[in-house]
Coordinates of C-alpha atoms in Angstrom, one line a residue:
X103 CA 117.3 89.3 132.5
X104 CA 116.3 93.0 132.4
X105 CA 113.1 94.0 130.7
X106 CA 113.7 94.8 127.0
X107 CA 113.4 98.6 127.5
X108 CA 116.2 98.7 130.1
X109 CA 119.5 100.1 128.7
X110 CA 122.8 99.8 130.5
X111 CA 125.1 102.7 131.1
X112 CA 128.1 100.6 129.8
X113 CA 126.5 99.7 126.5
X114 CA 124.2 102.5 125.5
X115 CA 124.7 106.2 124.9
X116 CA 122.0 107.8 126.9
X117 CA 120.9 111.5 126.9
X118 CA 122.0 112.1 130.5
X119 CA 124.2 115.0 131.5
X120 CA 127.7 114.4 133.1
X121 CA 126.7 116.1 136.3
X122 CA 123.8 113.6 136.9
X123 CA 126.0 110.6 136.5
X124 CA 128.8 112.0 138.5
X125 CA 126.4 113.0 141.3
X126 CA 125.0 109.5 141.5
X127 CA 128.4 107.8 141.4
X128 CA 129.6 109.9 144.3
X129 CA 126.6 108.8 146.4
X130 CA 127.0 105.1 146.0
X131 CA 129.7 102.6 146.9
X132 CA 132.7 102.9 144.6
X133 CA 132.5 99.2 143.6
X134 CA 128.8 99.4 142.6
X135 CA 127.9 99.3 138.9
X136 CA 125.1 101.4 137.4
X137 CA 123.1 98.9 135.3
X138 CA 120.2 101.3 134.6
X139 CA 119.8 105.0 134.5
X140 CA 117.0 107.3 133.2
X141 CA 116.2 111.0 133.5
X142 CA 112.8 112.2 134.5
X143 CA 111.4 115.7 134.0
X144 CA 108.3 117.7 135.1
X145 CA 107.2 121.3 134.6
X146 CA 108.2 123.7 137.4
X147 CA 107.4 127.3 138.0
X148 CA 107.4 129.5 134.9
X149 CA 109.5 127.9 132.2
X150 CA 111.7 126.0 134.7
X151 CA 111.9 122.2 134.2
X152 CA 112.6 120.1 137.3
X153 CA 114.8 117.0 136.5
X154 CA 115.6 113.9 138.4
X155 CA 117.6 110.7 137.8
X156 CA 116.6 107.2 138.6
X157 CA 119.3 104.5 138.8
X158 CA 119.6 100.8 139.6
X159 CA 123.0 99.8 140.9
X160 CA 124.5 96.3 141.8
X161 CA 127.5 95.0 143.6
X162 CA 128.1 91.4 144.5
X163 CA 124.4 90.6 144.5
X164 CA 123.3 93.6 146.4
X165 CA 120.8 95.8 144.5
X166 CA 120.1 99.5 145.1
X167 CA 117.4 101.7 143.6
X168 CA 118.2 105.4 143.9
X169 CA 116.4 108.6 143.0
X170 CA 118.2 111.9 142.8
X171 CA 116.0 115.0 142.4
X172 CA 117.3 118.4 141.3
X173 CA 120.9 119.5 140.8
X174 CA 121.4 122.1 143.4
X175 CA 124.0 121.0 146.0
X176 CA 124.2 117.6 144.4
X177 CA 120.4 117.0 144.5
X178 CA 118.1 115.4 147.0
X179 CA 118.8 111.6 147.0
X180 CA 116.3 108.9 148.1
X181 CA 117.1 105.2 148.3
X182 CA 114.0 103.3 147.3
X183 CA 115.5 99.9 147.9
X184 CA 118.6 98.2 149.0
X185 CA 119.0 94.5 149.4
X186 CA 119.6 91.1 147.7
X187 CA 116.2 90.2 146.4
X188 CA 115.7 90.9 142.7
X189 CA 111.9 90.4 143.1
X190 CA 111.6 93.0 145.9
X191 CA 113.9 95.4 144.0
X192 CA 111.7 95.3 140.9
X193 CA 108.5 95.9 142.9
X194 CA 110.1 98.9 144.8
X195 CA 111.4 100.2 141.5
X196 CA 107.9 100.1 139.9
X197 CA 106.2 101.4 143.0
X198 CA 108.5 104.4 143.0
X199 CA 108.0 105.1 139.3
X200 CA 104.2 105.0 139.6
X201 CA 104.4 107.5 142.5
X202 CA 106.7 110.1 140.8
X203 CA 104.9 109.8 137.5
X204 CA 101.7 110.5 139.4
X205 CA 103.4 113.6 140.7
X206 CA 103.9 114.8 137.1
X207 CA 107.4 113.4 136.3
X208 CA 107.8 111.9 132.8
X209 CA 110.8 109.7 131.8
X210 CA 113.0 110.7 128.9
X211 CA 113.0 107.0 127.8
X212 CA 109.4 105.9 127.9
X213 CA 107.9 102.5 128.7
X214 CA 108.9 102.5 132.4
X215 CA 106.0 100.5 133.6
X216 CA 105.7 98.5 130.4
X217 CA 101.9 98.7 130.3
X218 CA 101.0 101.3 127.7
X219 CA 97.9 99.4 126.7
X220 CA 96.4 100.1 130.1
X221 CA 97.2 103.8 129.9
X222 CA 95.9 104.2 126.4
X223 CA 92.4 104.6 128.0
X224 CA 89.8 102.0 129.1
X225 CA 86.2 103.2 129.2
X226 CA 85.6 101.0 132.3
X227 CA 88.6 102.6 134.1
X228 CA 87.3 106.0 133.1
X229 CA 84.0 105.2 134.7
X230 CA 85.8 104.0 137.8
X231 CA 87.9 107.1 138.0
X232 CA 85.0 109.5 137.5
X233 CA 83.0 107.6 140.2
X234 CA 85.8 108.0 142.7
X235 CA 86.4 111.6 141.9
X236 CA 82.8 112.7 141.8
X237 CA 81.0 110.4 144.2
X238 CA 78.1 111.9 146.2
X239 CA 79.5 111.4 149.7
X240 CA 76.1 111.3 151.4
X241 CA 74.8 108.7 149.0
X242 CA 78.0 106.7 149.3
X243 CA 77.7 106.6 153.0
X244 CA 74.1 105.4 152.8
X245 CA 75.2 102.6 150.4
X246 CA 78.1 101.7 152.7
X247 CA 75.7 101.4 155.6
X248 CA 73.3 99.2 153.6
X249 CA 76.3 97.0 152.6
X250 CA 77.4 96.7 156.2
X251 CA 74.0 95.6 157.3
X252 CA 73.7 93.2 154.5
X253 CA 77.1 91.7 155.1
X254 CA 76.2 91.1 158.8
X255 CA 72.9 89.5 157.9
X256 CA 74.4 87.2 155.3
X257 CA 77.6 86.5 157.2
X258 CA 79.7 87.5 154.2
X259 CA 82.6 89.8 153.6
X260 CA 81.3 93.3 152.6
X261 CA 83.4 93.4 149.4
X262 CA 81.6 90.3 148.1
X263 CA 78.4 92.2 148.2
X264 CA 79.8 95.3 146.5
X265 CA 83.3 96.9 146.4
X266 CA 83.9 100.5 147.4
X267 CA 84.7 101.2 143.8
X268 CA 81.3 100.0 142.7
X269 CA 79.6 102.1 145.4
X270 CA 81.5 105.1 144.3
X271 CA 80.3 104.7 140.8
X272 CA 76.7 104.1 141.9
X273 CA 76.8 107.3 144.1
X274 CA 78.3 109.3 141.2
X275 CA 76.0 108.2 138.4
X276 CA 72.8 107.5 140.6
X277 CA 71.1 104.8 138.5
X278 CA 67.3 104.7 139.0
X279 CA 66.3 101.7 136.9
X280 CA 67.5 98.2 136.5
X281 CA 68.8 98.9 133.0
X282 CA 70.8 101.9 134.3
X283 CA 72.1 100.0 137.3
X284 CA 73.4 97.1 135.2
X285 CA 75.5 99.6 133.2
X286 CA 77.7 100.0 136.3
X287 CA 80.8 97.9 135.7
X288 CA 80.8 94.8 137.9
X289 CA 77.1 94.9 138.6
X290 CA 76.0 91.7 136.8
X291 CA 72.7 89.8 136.6
X292 CA 73.4 87.7 139.7
X293 CA 74.2 90.7 141.9
X294 CA 71.2 92.5 140.5
X295 CA 68.9 89.6 141.3
X296 CA 70.2 89.6 144.9
X297 CA 70.5 93.3 145.7
X298 CA 69.2 95.4 142.8
X299 CA 65.8 96.4 144.2
X300 CA 67.4 97.5 147.6
X301 CA 70.0 99.6 145.9
X302 CA 67.5 101.3 143.5
X303 CA 65.4 102.1 146.6
X304 CA 68.3 104.0 148.0
X305 CA 69.4 105.8 144.8
X306 CA 65.8 106.7 144.0
X307 CA 65.8 109.1 146.9
X308 CA 68.9 110.9 145.7
X309 CA 69.1 113.7 143.1
X310 CA 71.3 113.5 140.0
X311 CA 72.6 115.8 137.3
X312 CA 74.0 113.2 134.8
X313 CA 72.1 110.9 132.5
X314 CA 72.5 107.4 131.1
X315 CA 74.1 106.0 128.9
X316 CA 77.5 107.1 130.3
X317 CA 79.5 107.7 127.1
X318 CA 79.7 111.4 128.0
X319 CA 82.3 110.5 130.7
X320 CA 85.1 110.0 128.2
X321 CA 84.7 113.6 127.1
X322 CA 84.0 115.2 130.4
X323 CA 86.6 113.5 132.5
X324 CA 89.7 115.7 133.0
X325 CA 92.6 114.1 131.2
X326 CA 95.2 115.2 133.7
X327 CA 93.2 114.0 136.7
X328 CA 92.6 110.7 134.9
X329 CA 96.3 110.2 134.2
X330 CA 97.2 111.0 137.9
X331 CA 94.4 108.6 139.0
X332 CA 95.8 105.8 136.8
X333 CA 99.3 106.2 138.3
X334 CA 97.8 106.2 141.7
X335 CA 96.2 102.8 141.0
X336 CA 99.7 101.5 139.9
X337 CA 101.2 103.0 143.1
X338 CA 98.6 101.3 145.2
X339 CA 99.1 98.0 143.4
X340 CA 102.9 97.9 143.9
X341 CA 102.6 99.1 147.5
X342 CA 100.4 96.1 148.2
X343 CA 102.9 93.8 146.5
X344 CA 105.7 95.4 148.6
X345 CA 103.7 94.8 151.8
X346 CA 103.0 91.3 150.8
X347 CA 106.7 90.6 150.2
X348 CA 107.6 92.0 153.6
X349 CA 104.9 89.8 155.2
X350 CA 106.3 86.8 153.3
X351 CA 109.8 87.4 154.6
X352 CA 108.4 87.9 158.1
X353 CA 106.5 84.6 157.9
X354 CA 109.5 82.6 156.7
X355 CA 111.8 84.2 159.2
X356 CA 109.5 83.7 162.2
X357 CA 108.7 80.0 161.2
X358 CA 112.5 79.4 160.9
X359 CA 113.0 80.8 164.4
X360 CA 110.3 78.6 165.9
X361 CA 107.4 81.0 165.9
X362 CA 103.7 80.1 166.0
X363 CA 100.5 80.9 164.1
X364 CA 99.3 83.0 167.0
X365 CA 102.5 85.0 167.1
X366 CA 102.4 85.6 163.3
X367 CA 98.7 86.6 163.3
X368 CA 99.4 89.2 166.1
X369 CA 102.5 90.6 164.4
X370 CA 101.1 90.8 160.9
X371 CA 97.5 91.8 162.1
X372 CA 96.1 88.9 160.0
X373 CA 93.2 86.6 160.9
X374 CA 94.2 83.0 161.3
X375 CA 92.3 82.2 158.1
X376 CA 94.1 84.9 156.1
X377 CA 97.4 83.7 157.6
X378 CA 96.7 80.1 156.5
X379 CA 95.9 81.4 153.0
X380 CA 99.4 83.0 152.9
X381 CA 101.1 79.8 154.2
X382 CA 99.3 77.6 151.7
X383 CA 100.4 79.9 148.9
X384 CA 104.0 79.8 150.1
X385 CA 103.8 76.1 150.4
X386 CA 102.8 76.0 146.7
X387 CA 105.8 78.1 145.9
X388 CA 108.0 75.4 147.4
X389 CA 108.7 76.6 150.9
X390 CA 108.7 73.9 153.6
X391 CA 106.4 74.5 156.6
X392 CA 106.8 71.1 158.2
X393 CA 108.4 72.5 161.4
X394 CA 105.4 74.8 161.9
X395 CA 103.0 72.0 161.2
X396 CA 104.6 69.8 163.7
X397 CA 104.5 72.5 166.4
X398 CA 100.9 73.4 165.7
X399 CA 99.7 69.8 165.7
X400 CA 101.8 68.8 168.8
X401 CA 98.7 68.6 171.0
X402 CA 96.4 67.0 168.4
X403 CA 96.1 63.2 169.2
X404 CA 97.8 60.9 166.6
X405 CA 94.6 58.9 166.1
X406 CA 92.7 62.1 165.2
X407 CA 95.4 63.1 162.7
X408 CA 95.3 59.6 161.2
X409 CA 91.5 59.9 160.8
X410 CA 91.9 63.2 159.0
X411 CA 94.6 61.7 156.7
X412 CA 92.3 58.8 155.8
X413 CA 89.4 61.1 155.1
X414 CA 91.6 63.2 152.8
X415 CA 92.6 60.0 151.0
X416 CA 88.9 58.9 150.6
X417 CA 87.0 62.1 149.9
X418 CA 89.8 64.2 148.4
X419 CA 91.6 67.3 149.5
X420 CA 89.9 70.0 147.5
X421 CA 87.1 70.7 149.9
X422 CA 87.4 70.4 153.7
X423 CA 83.8 70.3 154.7
X424 CA 83.3 66.6 153.7
X425 CA 86.5 65.8 155.6
X426 CA 85.2 67.7 158.7
X427 CA 81.9 65.7 158.5
X428 CA 83.7 62.4 158.1
X429 CA 86.1 62.9 161.0
X430 CA 84.0 64.8 163.5
X431 CA 80.6 63.5 162.5
X432 CA 78.7 66.8 162.2
X433 CA 79.0 70.4 161.0
X434 CA 77.1 71.8 163.9
X435 CA 79.5 74.0 165.9
X436 CA 77.7 73.2 169.1
X437 CA 78.7 69.6 168.8
X438 CA 82.5 70.2 168.7
X439 CA 84.9 70.3 171.6
X440 CA 86.8 73.0 169.7
X441 CA 85.5 76.0 167.7
X442 CA 84.9 75.1 164.0
X443 CA 87.6 77.6 162.8
X444 CA 90.2 75.8 165.0
X445 CA 89.2 72.4 163.5
X446 CA 89.4 73.8 160.0
X447 CA 92.9 75.1 160.8
X448 CA 93.9 71.7 161.9
X449 CA 92.5 70.2 158.7
X450 CA 94.4 72.8 156.6
X451 CA 97.7 72.0 158.4
X452 CA 97.3 68.3 157.9
X453 CA 96.3 68.8 154.3
X454 CA 99.6 70.7 153.7
X455 CA 101.4 67.6 154.8
X456 CA 99.1 65.3 152.9
X457 CA 99.6 67.2 149.6
X458 CA 103.4 67.2 150.1
X459 CA 103.3 63.4 150.4
X460 CA 101.4 63.2 147.1
X461 CA 104.0 65.4 145.4
X462 CA 106.8 63.3 146.8
X463 CA 105.2 60.1 145.5
X464 CA 104.7 61.7 142.0
X465 CA 108.4 62.6 141.9

């Protein structure tokens, strides 16, 4: 089903000129049907208006998303997507729309991203935008260095301590008291208890021009810059989805062809832990990774696999640390024949098989 705002050329009279439709038809296969078409416009030099047409075409299960910009010499055509996956086509479609709308194009028929509530204006998003556009770069780098040091000391991912977006806002608004710091979106009581004094020590040495509370941001933030920033967030979001879909396709193809975790990690530039996260998600979506599990556990003794299986049955499969303790007797890395991360990977692979067995019994 198409989203409700999608018209079809066959059933709806749309305000498109004949040239645009003819141009697109000449540039696609003769047997393809245009199932969606919309015109975009943006101000050009002087009173000139630059126009473009976006279409979705389909033929025998093959989808194409096409963008034709301008009318001189038939316009400049770009193919945003061509393939059989509806899911991939939709993400490419939305990514492209976010990009061109961020460049100033506006659709004749509105609602293209179907999220007008977001674009109506969120104060938190305004603070995020202002922070990113007006961050004090010297202060931002000082905060990043503090975060890096803290992440190493606590053996945690840096983003769990504070995201870049949070550091941008802190460096733009320069809070100097606990009350001011907790007005930064995302900086809650737990984070403040852990890191508040250290951050305030850093910001206390920086100068600032603005004051708290931050309601003035809504009036001072440039509306055009804010709109462009919003579309950039959408573009980034859909680009990440596109990259994830490509990685998904690569994982499934490589596994089908007999590939290994080591090969996939190198090709996708993912850590083994991140790769296992992806595989577990795909398993939940219904994909079968038994061939990969068999290959990866080929050198693991059967009795060891059986002990893991029994531990999963006894202590549950939600948390793996109790399973590790029961099977290997300790959580001290120095006591293991294999690195702890390798053992956890084994446990995760066996858990995939274990959970599938539970699902099969339930059915």
